[in-house]
CSV table of C-alpha atoms in Angstrom, one decimal:
chain,number,residue,atom,x,y,z
L,1,MET,CA,0.0,0.0,0.0
L,2,ARG,CA,1.3,3.4,-0.9
L,3,HIS,CA,0.4,6.8,0.9
L,4,TYR,CA,-1.0,9.6,-1.3
L,5,LYS,CA,-1.8,13.3,-0.5
L,6,TRP,CA,-4.6,14.8,-2.5
L,7,GLU,CA,-6.5,18.1,-3.1
L,8,GLY,CA,-9.9,18.4,-4.8
L,9,LEU,CA,-13.5,19.7,-4.8
L,10,ASN,CA,-16.2,18.0,-2.8
L,11,HIS,CA,-19.8,17.5,-3.9
L,12,VAL,CA,-20.7,21.2,-3.2
L,13,GLY,CA,-17.7,22.7,-5.0
L,14,LEU,CA,-15.7,23.4,-1.9
L,15,LYS,CA,-11.9,22.8,-1.9
L,16,THR,CA,-10.8,19.9,0.4
L,17,GLN,CA,-7.8,17.8,0.9
L,18,GLY,CA,-6.5,14.7,2.7
L,19,GLU,CA,-4.6,11.4,2.5
L,20,ILE,CA,-5.5,7.9,1.2
L,21,GLU,CA,-3.8,4.6,0.9
L,22,ALA,CA,-3.9,2.6,-2.3
L,23,PHE,CA,-1.9,0.2,-4.3
L,24,SER,CA,-1.6,2.8,-7.2
L,25,THR,CA,-2.3,6.3,-8.3
L,26,GLN,CA,-5.4,5.0,-10.5
L,27,ILE,CA,-6.9,3.1,-7.7
L,28,ALA,CA,-6.6,6.1,-5.4
L,29,LYS,CA,-8.3,8.3,-8.0
L,30,ALA,CA,-11.1,5.8,-8.5
L,31,GLU,CA,-11.7,5.5,-4.8
L,32,LEU,CA,-11.9,9.3,-4.4
L,33,ARG,CA,-14.4,9.5,-7.3
L,34,LYS,CA,-16.5,7.0,-5.4
L,35,GLN,CA,-16.5,9.4,-2.5
L,36,GLY,CA,-17.7,12.2,-4.8
L,37,VAL,CA,-14.3,14.1,-4.9
L,38,PHE,CA,-13.4,16.0,-8.1
L,39,MET,CA,-9.7,15.5,-8.2
L,40,LEU,CA,-7.3,18.6,-8.6
L,41,ARG,CA,-4.0,17.2,-7.6
L,42,ILE,CA,-2.6,14.0,-6.1
L,43,HIS,CA,1.0,12.9,-5.4
L,44,GLN,CA,2.6,10.1,-3.4
L,45,LYS,CA,3.4,11.0,0.2
L,46,ARG,CA,7.2,11.1,1.0
L,47,ASN,CA,7.9,8.5,3.7
L,48,LEU,CA,11.2,8.2,5.6
L,49,ILE,CA,10.5,4.6,6.2
L,50,MET,CA,10.1,4.1,2.4
L,51,SER,CA,13.5,5.7,1.7
L,52,LYS,CA,15.3,3.1,3.8
L,53,LYS,CA,17.2,0.6,1.8
L,54,ILE,CA,17.2,-3.2,2.5
L,55,THR,CA,20.5,-4.0,3.9
L,56,ALA,CA,22.2,-7.3,4.6
L,57,HIS,CA,21.1,-7.0,8.2
L,58,ASP,CA,17.6,-6.9,7.2
L,59,ILE,CA,18.0,-10.1,5.1
L,60,SER,CA,19.8,-11.8,8.0
L,61,LEU,CA,17.0,-10.8,10.5
L,62,PHE,CA,14.3,-12.0,7.9
L,63,SER,CA,16.1,-15.4,7.7
L,64,ARG,CA,16.4,-15.8,11.5
L,65,GLN,CA,12.7,-14.8,12.1
L,66,MET,CA,11.6,-17.3,9.3
L,67,ALA,CA,13.6,-20.0,10.9
L,68,THR,CA,12.1,-19.3,14.3
L,69,MET,CA,8.6,-19.4,12.9
L,70,LEU,CA,9.1,-22.5,10.9
L,71,HIS,CA,10.8,-24.3,13.8
L,72,ALA,CA,7.8,-23.6,16.0
L,73,GLY,CA,5.6,-25.5,13.5
L,74,LEU,CA,3.8,-22.6,11.8
L,75,PRO,CA,3.0,-22.9,8.1
L,76,LEU,CA,5.2,-20.8,5.5
L,77,ILE,CA,2.5,-18.4,4.5
L,78,GLN,CA,1.5,-17.6,8.1
L,79,SER,CA,5.2,-17.1,8.9
L,80,PHE,CA,5.4,-14.5,6.2
L,81,ASP,CA,2.4,-12.6,7.7
L,82,ILE,CA,3.7,-12.7,11.3
L,83,VAL,CA,7.2,-11.6,10.2
L,84,SER,CA,5.8,-8.7,8.1
L,85,LYS,CA,3.7,-7.4,10.9
L,86,SER,CA,6.6,-7.3,13.1
L,87,LEU,CA,8.5,-4.8,10.7
L,88,ASN,CA,8.5,-1.1,10.3
L,89,HIS,CA,10.7,-1.2,7.2
L,90,GLN,CA,8.1,-0.7,4.3
L,91,ARG,CA,10.4,-1.9,1.6
L,92,MET,CA,11.1,-5.0,3.5
L,93,LYS,CA,7.5,-5.6,4.1
L,94,ASN,CA,6.9,-5.1,0.2
L,95,LEU,CA,9.6,-7.7,-0.5
L,96,ILE,CA,8.1,-10.2,1.9
L,97,ALA,CA,4.6,-9.7,0.4
L,98,SER,CA,6.0,-10.4,-3.2
L,99,ILE,CA,7.7,-13.6,-1.8
L,100,LYS,CA,4.7,-14.6,-0.1
L,101,LYS,CA,2.5,-14.0,-3.3
L,102,ASN,CA,4.8,-16.2,-5.3
L,103,VAL,CA,4.9,-19.0,-2.7
L,104,ALA,CA,1.1,-18.9,-2.6
L,105,SER,CA,0.9,-19.3,-6.4
L,106,GLY,CA,2.8,-22.6,-6.3
L,107,LEU,CA,6.5,-21.7,-6.5
L,108,THR,CA,8.9,-23.0,-3.9
L,109,LEU,CA,10.7,-20.7,-1.4
L,110,ALA,CA,13.9,-21.0,-3.3
L,111,GLU,CA,12.2,-20.2,-6.7
L,112,SER,CA,10.4,-17.2,-5.0
L,113,LEU,CA,13.7,-15.8,-3.7
L,114,ARG,CA,15.4,-16.2,-7.0
L,115,ILE,CA,13.1,-13.5,-8.4
L,116,HIS,CA,14.9,-11.0,-6.3
L,117,PRO,CA,18.6,-11.6,-7.1
L,118,ALA,CA,19.5,-8.1,-5.6
L,119,PHE,CA,18.8,-9.4,-2.1
L,120,PHE,CA,19.2,-13.2,-2.4
L,121,ASN,CA,22.2,-14.3,-4.2
L,122,SER,CA,22.7,-17.9,-5.8
L,123,LEU,CA,24.4,-19.2,-2.5
L,124,PHE,CA,21.4,-18.2,-0.4
L,125,CYS,CA,18.9,-19.5,-2.9
L,126,ASN,CA,20.7,-23.0,-3.3
L,127,LEU,CA,20.9,-23.4,0.4
L,128,VAL,CA,17.2,-22.7,0.8
L,129,ASP,CA,16.6,-25.1,-2.0
L,130,ALA,CA,18.7,-27.8,-0.3
L,131,GLY,CA,16.8,-27.1,3.1
L,132,GLU,CA,13.4,-27.5,1.3
L,133,LYS,CA,14.4,-30.8,-0.4
L,134,SER,CA,15.7,-32.3,2.8
L,135,GLY,CA,13.0,-31.2,5.0
L,136,THR,CA,15.3,-29.0,7.2
L,137,LEU,CA,14.4,-25.5,6.0
L,138,ASP,CA,14.2,-24.0,9.5
L,139,ILE,CA,17.6,-25.4,10.4
L,140,MET,CA,19.1,-24.2,7.1
L,141,LEU,CA,17.6,-20.7,7.3
L,142,MET,CA,19.1,-20.5,10.9
L,143,LYS,CA,22.6,-21.4,9.6
L,144,ILE,CA,22.2,-19.0,6.7
L,145,ALA,CA,21.4,-16.2,9.2
L,146,ALA,CA,24.4,-17.1,11.4
L,147,TYR,CA,26.6,-17.2,8.3
L,148,LYS,CA,25.5,-13.9,7.0
L,149,GLU,CA,25.9,-12.2,10.4
L,150,LYS,CA,29.4,-13.5,10.8
L,151,THR,CA,30.6,-12.5,7.2
L,152,ASP,CA,28.8,-9.2,7.3
L,153,SER,CA,30.4,-8.4,10.7
L,154,ILE,CA,34.0,-9.0,9.3
L,155,LYS,CA,33.2,-6.9,6.3
L,156,ASN,CA,31.6,-4.0,8.4
L,157,LYS,CA,34.6,-4.0,10.7
L,158,ILE,CA,37.1,-3.7,7.9
L,159,LYS,CA,35.0,-1.0,6.2
L,160,LYS,CA,34.7,1.0,9.5
L,161,THR,CA,38.4,0.8,10.2
L,162,LEU,CA,39.3,2.0,6.7
L,163,ALA,CA,36.5,4.6,6.7
L,164,TYR,CA,37.8,6.5,9.7
L,165,PRO,CA,41.2,7.5,8.3
L,166,MET,CA,39.8,8.3,4.9
L,167,THR,CA,37.1,10.6,6.5
L,168,VAL,CA,39.7,12.3,8.7
L,169,LEU,CA,42.2,12.9,5.9
L,170,LEU,CA,39.4,14.2,3.6
L,171,ILE,CA,38.6,16.7,6.4
L,172,ALA,CA,42.2,17.6,6.8
L,173,TRP,CA,42.5,18.2,3.1
L,174,LEU,CA,39.4,20.5,3.1
L,175,VAL,CA,40.7,22.5,6.0
L,176,SER,CA,44.2,22.8,4.4
L,177,SER,CA,42.6,23.9,1.2
L,178,GLY,CA,40.6,26.5,3.0
L,179,LEU,CA,43.6,27.8,4.8
L,180,LEU,CA,45.6,28.0,1.5
L,181,ILE,CA,42.7,29.7,-0.4
L,182,PHE,CA,41.4,32.2,2.2
L,183,VAL,CA,43.8,32.7,5.1
L,184,VAL,CA,47.3,32.5,3.4
L,185,PRO,CA,46.5,35.4,1.0
L,186,GLN,CA,45.7,37.8,4.0
L,187,PHE,CA,49.2,37.0,5.4
L,188,GLN,CA,50.7,37.5,1.9
L,189,SER,CA,49.5,41.0,1.7
L,190,LEU,CA,50.9,41.6,5.1
L,191,PHE,CA,54.4,40.2,4.2
L,192,LYS,CA,54.6,42.6,1.3
L,193,SER,CA,54.7,45.5,3.7
L,194,PHE,CA,57.8,43.9,5.5
L,195,ASP,CA,59.9,44.4,2.4
L,196,ALA,CA,62.2,41.6,3.5
L,197,GLU,CA,63.1,38.2,2.3
L,198,LEU,CA,60.8,35.5,3.5
L,199,PRO,CA,61.8,32.1,4.8
L,200,GLN,CA,61.9,29.1,2.4
L,201,LEU,CA,58.9,27.4,3.9
L,202,THR,CA,56.8,30.5,3.9
L,203,ARG,CA,57.6,31.0,0.1
L,204,VAL,CA,56.6,27.3,-0.6
L,205,VAL,CA,53.3,27.8,1.2
L,206,ILE,CA,52.5,31.1,-0.6
L,207,GLN,CA,53.4,29.5,-4.0
L,208,LEU,CA,51.1,26.6,-3.1
L,209,SER,CA,48.4,29.0,-2.1
L,210,GLN,CA,48.5,30.8,-5.4
L,211,PHE,CA,48.3,27.4,-7.2
L,212,PHE,CA,45.2,26.6,-5.2
L,213,GLN,CA,43.7,29.9,-5.9
L,214,ASN,CA,44.2,29.8,-9.6
L,215,GLU,CA,43.8,26.2,-10.4
L,216,TRP,CA,41.1,25.2,-7.8
L,217,TYR,CA,38.6,24.2,-10.6
L,218,PHE,CA,41.3,22.0,-12.2
L,219,ILE,CA,42.1,20.3,-8.9
L,220,ILE,CA,38.5,19.4,-8.1
L,221,SER,CA,37.8,18.3,-11.6
L,222,THR,CA,40.9,16.1,-11.6
L,223,VAL,CA,40.0,14.5,-8.3
L,224,GLY,CA,36.4,13.9,-9.5
L,225,ILE,CA,37.6,12.4,-12.7
L,226,CYS,CA,40.1,10.1,-11.0
L,227,LEU,CA,37.6,8.9,-8.5
L,228,SER,CA,35.0,8.3,-11.2
L,229,ALA,CA,37.4,6.4,-13.4
L,230,PHE,CA,38.6,4.4,-10.3
L,231,PHE,CA,35.2,3.2,-9.5
L,232,TYR,CA,34.1,2.7,-13.1
L,233,TYR,CA,37.1,0.5,-14.0
L,234,LYS,CA,36.8,-1.3,-10.6
L,235,LYS,CA,33.3,-2.3,-11.5
L,236,HIS,CA,33.6,-2.9,-15.4
L,237,SER,CA,37.3,-4.0,-15.9
L,238,ILE,CA,38.4,-7.4,-14.7
L,239,LYS,CA,42.1,-6.6,-15.3
L,240,PHE,CA,41.9,-3.6,-13.2
L,241,ALA,CA,40.0,-5.2,-10.4
L,242,HIS,CA,42.5,-8.0,-10.5
L,243,ALA,CA,45.5,-5.7,-10.3
L,244,LEU,CA,43.8,-3.8,-7.5
L,245,ASP,CA,43.1,-6.9,-5.4
L,246,LYS,CA,46.6,-8.0,-5.9
L,247,PHE,CA,47.9,-4.6,-4.9
L,248,ILE,CA,45.7,-4.7,-1.7
L,249,LEU,CA,47.0,-8.2,-0.7
L,250,LYS,CA,50.6,-7.0,-1.0
L,251,CYS,CA,50.0,-3.8,1.3
L,252,PRO,CA,52.0,-4.2,4.5
L,253,ILE,CA,49.1,-3.7,7.0
L,254,ILE,CA,45.9,-4.0,5.1
L,255,GLY,CA,47.1,-7.0,2.9
L,256,PRO,CA,47.2,-9.6,5.7
L,257,ILE,CA,43.8,-8.5,7.1
L,258,MET,CA,42.2,-8.8,3.6
L,259,GLU,CA,43.9,-12.1,2.9
L,260,ASN,CA,42.7,-13.6,6.4
L,261,ALA,CA,39.1,-12.2,5.7
L,262,ALA,CA,39.1,-14.0,2.3
L,263,ILE,CA,40.3,-17.3,3.7
L,264,ALA,CA,37.6,-17.0,6.5
L,265,ARG,CA,34.8,-16.4,4.0
L,266,PHE,CA,36.1,-19.2,1.8
L,267,THR,CA,36.1,-21.8,4.7
L,268,ARG,CA,32.9,-20.5,6.2
L,269,THR,CA,31.0,-20.6,2.9
L,270,LEU,CA,32.4,-24.1,2.0
L,271,SER,CA,31.3,-25.2,5.4
L,272,ILE,CA,27.8,-24.2,5.2
L,273,THR,CA,27.4,-25.6,1.6
L,274,PHE,CA,28.7,-29.0,3.1
L,275,ALA,CA,26.1,-28.8,5.8
L,276,ALA,CA,23.5,-28.3,3.1
L,277,GLY,CA,24.5,-31.5,1.4
L,278,LEU,CA,25.6,-29.8,-1.8
L,279,PRO,CA,28.1,-31.7,-4.0
L,280,LEU,CA,31.7,-30.5,-3.7
L,281,VAL,CA,32.0,-29.2,-7.3
L,282,GLU,CA,28.8,-27.3,-7.1
L,283,ALA,CA,29.6,-25.9,-3.6
L,284,LEU,CA,33.1,-24.6,-5.0
L,285,LYS,CA,31.2,-22.9,-7.7
L,286,LEU,CA,29.1,-21.0,-5.2
L,287,VAL,CA,32.1,-20.3,-2.9
L,288,ALA,CA,34.0,-18.6,-5.7
L,289,GLY,CA,31.6,-15.5,-5.6
L,290,ALA,CA,31.8,-15.2,-1.9
L,291,THR,CA,35.4,-14.8,-1.2
L,292,GLY,CA,35.4,-11.1,-1.9
L,293,ASN,CA,38.7,-11.1,-3.7
L,294,ILE,CA,39.3,-11.9,-7.5
L,295,LEU,CA,42.6,-13.7,-6.8
L,296,PHE,CA,40.9,-16.1,-4.3
L,297,SER,CA,37.8,-16.4,-6.6
L,298,ASN,CA,40.1,-17.5,-9.4
L,299,ALA,CA,41.8,-19.9,-7.1
L,300,THR,CA,38.5,-21.4,-6.0
L,301,ASP,CA,37.7,-21.9,-9.8
L,302,SER,CA,41.1,-23.7,-10.1
L,303,ILE,CA,40.3,-25.8,-7.1
L,304,ARG,CA,37.0,-26.8,-8.6
L,305,ASN,CA,38.4,-27.7,-12.0
L,306,ARG,CA,41.1,-29.9,-10.3
L,307,VAL,CA,38.6,-31.6,-8.0
L,308,SER,CA,36.2,-32.3,-10.8
L,309,SER,CA,39.1,-34.2,-12.5
L,310,GLY,CA,39.6,-36.4,-9.5
L,311,GLN,CA,42.2,-34.6,-7.4
L,312,SER,CA,41.8,-34.4,-3.7
L,313,MET,CA,40.8,-31.0,-2.5
L,314,HIS,CA,43.8,-30.4,-0.1
L,315,LEU,CA,46.2,-31.0,-3.1
L,316,ALA,CA,44.0,-28.7,-5.4
L,317,MET,CA,44.3,-26.0,-2.7
L,318,GLU,CA,48.1,-26.5,-2.4
L,319,GLY,CA,48.4,-26.1,-6.1
L,320,THR,CA,46.8,-22.6,-6.2
L,321,MET,CA,49.6,-21.1,-3.9
L,322,ARG,CA,47.0,-19.0,-2.1
L,323,PHE,CA,46.3,-20.9,1.1
L,324,PRO,CA,48.4,-21.1,4.1
L,325,ASN,CA,50.0,-24.6,5.0
L,326,MET,CA,47.8,-24.7,8.2
L,327,VAL,CA,44.6,-24.4,6.2
L,328,ILE,CA,45.6,-27.2,3.7
L,329,GLN,CA,46.6,-29.5,6.6
L,330,MET,CA,43.3,-29.0,8.3
L,331,VAL,CA,41.5,-29.7,5.1
L,332,ALA,CA,43.7,-32.9,4.5
L,333,ILE,CA,42.7,-34.1,8.0
L,334,GLY,CA,39.2,-33.4,7.4
L,335,GLU,CA,39.1,-35.2,4.1
L,336,GLU,CA,40.8,-38.3,5.6
L,337,SER,CA,38.7,-38.4,8.8
L,338,GLY,CA,35.4,-37.5,7.1
L,339,THR,CA,35.0,-34.3,9.3
L,340,LEU,CA,35.7,-31.8,6.6
L,341,GLU,CA,32.8,-29.6,7.6
L,342,LYS,CA,33.9,-29.4,11.2
L,343,MET,CA,37.5,-28.7,10.1
L,344,LEU,CA,36.4,-25.8,7.8
L,345,ASN,CA,34.4,-24.4,10.7
L,346,SER,CA,37.4,-24.5,12.9
L,347,VAL,CA,39.6,-22.8,10.4
L,348,ALA,CA,36.9,-20.1,9.7
L,349,ASP,CA,36.7,-19.4,13.4
L,350,TYR,CA,40.5,-19.1,13.7
L,351,TYR,CA,40.7,-16.6,10.7
L,352,GLU,CA,37.8,-14.6,11.9
L,353,GLU,CA,39.3,-14.2,15.3
L,354,ALA,CA,42.7,-13.2,13.6
L,355,VAL,CA,40.9,-10.6,11.5
L,356,ASP,CA,39.1,-9.2,14.6
L,357,THR,CA,42.5,-8.9,16.5
L,358,SER,CA,44.2,-7.3,13.6
L,359,VAL,CA,41.5,-4.8,13.0
L,360,ASP,CA,41.3,-3.9,16.7
L,361,THR,CA,45.1,-3.3,16.8
L,362,LEU,CA,45.0,-1.3,13.5
L,363,SER,CA,42.1,0.8,14.9
L,364,SER,CA,44.3,1.6,18.0
L,365,LEU,CA,47.2,2.6,15.9
L,366,ILE,CA,45.4,4.7,13.4
L,367,GLU,CA,44.3,7.4,15.9
L,368,PRO,CA,47.9,8.7,16.8
L,369,ILE,CA,49.0,8.3,13.2
L,370,ILE,CA,46.1,10.5,12.1
L,371,MET,CA,46.7,13.1,14.9
L,372,ALA,CA,50.3,13.3,13.7
L,373,VAL,CA,49.4,13.8,10.0
L,374,LEU,CA,46.9,16.5,11.0
L,375,GLY,CA,49.5,18.2,13.2
L,376,LEU,CA,52.0,18.2,10.3
L,377,LEU,CA,49.5,19.6,7.9
L,378,VAL,CA,47.8,22.3,9.8
L,379,GLY,CA,50.7,23.0,12.1
L,380,GLY,CA,53.0,23.3,9.2
L,381,LEU,CA,50.8,25.9,7.6
L,382,VAL,CA,50.5,27.9,10.7
L,383,VAL,CA,54.2,28.0,11.4
L,384,ALA,CA,54.9,28.8,7.8
L,385,MET,CA,52.8,31.9,8.2
L,386,TYR,CA,54.0,33.1,11.6
L,387,LEU,CA,57.7,32.3,10.9
L,388,PRO,CA,58.3,35.7,9.2
L,389,ILE,CA,56.7,37.5,12.1
L,390,PHE,CA,58.8,35.8,14.6
L,391,LYS,CA,61.9,36.6,12.7
L,392,LEU,CA,60.8,40.2,12.4
L,393,GLY,CA,60.2,40.3,16.2
L,394,SER,CA,63.7,39.1,16.8
L,395,VAL,CA,65.3,41.7,14.6
L,396,VAL,CA,63.4,44.4,16.3
């Protein structure tokens, strides 16, 4: 249902207005005509709830709630209604209504979810399909929710850690630019009255200020073009994305964190696909898209090709030169003992904990580094401007 605000004339010709709920503008107009309203203007009401996007957290919560309903023995259709009524997120309610309509028309839950690939990827749908076929849909949905929460937690921690220094550096750049464009010229006019040679640092800052004043449009357009080109090629160029992921993995501090996160996602995803009873080759195909790194995705494809030709998984992993020896040994033990799912879970737990520890350590180190950078930028500009005044004072 959508909310509309309308203005019109009633049956005696007086202007009136109000709000109405309907599935479309045409239905709203028809309903108002039945009420004797001559329509002048109607538009959909802006709703802050409607503007909220559906996030990964919303999908995880939906999975957990549906698992709880099904575990309690409630029918699937009734579970949709109960979960929908508990939400204030209108877009999520609309998504659930669409899934419910498709299930009621005879589609399976997995088929209904595949209609919405923006929210439910192939891995999610295949796991739900396996749960439906095995009669363990509630258990599978609970495992999916736990899986998504763990992987999203790692992803959000890394994003938060990287976003903080980027935001602070952006603010520092804006402040420095403001000083160079608006404050330094005031000092420059003052220095002209000194009729004395300025220190080297001050001259450099003044030249930099003049460049910013004369070429600010060029600087902004260049930065904008570079950022646009970066995101465009990252999304559309496989070679660029491959080179970028390779560069990230080689970075001194961020590289090990991203590598551990990719290994954690690989092992956690492979573990949950084993739990669903999917064949190894099919499971590896789903895992390739969940690693979050093109190099590990390509390594997973290579493992799948070798496994499909009859090679054991730990030897296939060893041949990619992407996985640490500890991971390969754990997989080998799991294959020999028939406890591969358990071993993969153990490896995932270890690397997720390693990522958490590294991110926390990095977060504690970033703050003093950022403060030092800000001090050098802003403090350097201030010292450069006051240095001639200090020298003049010493001469006097």
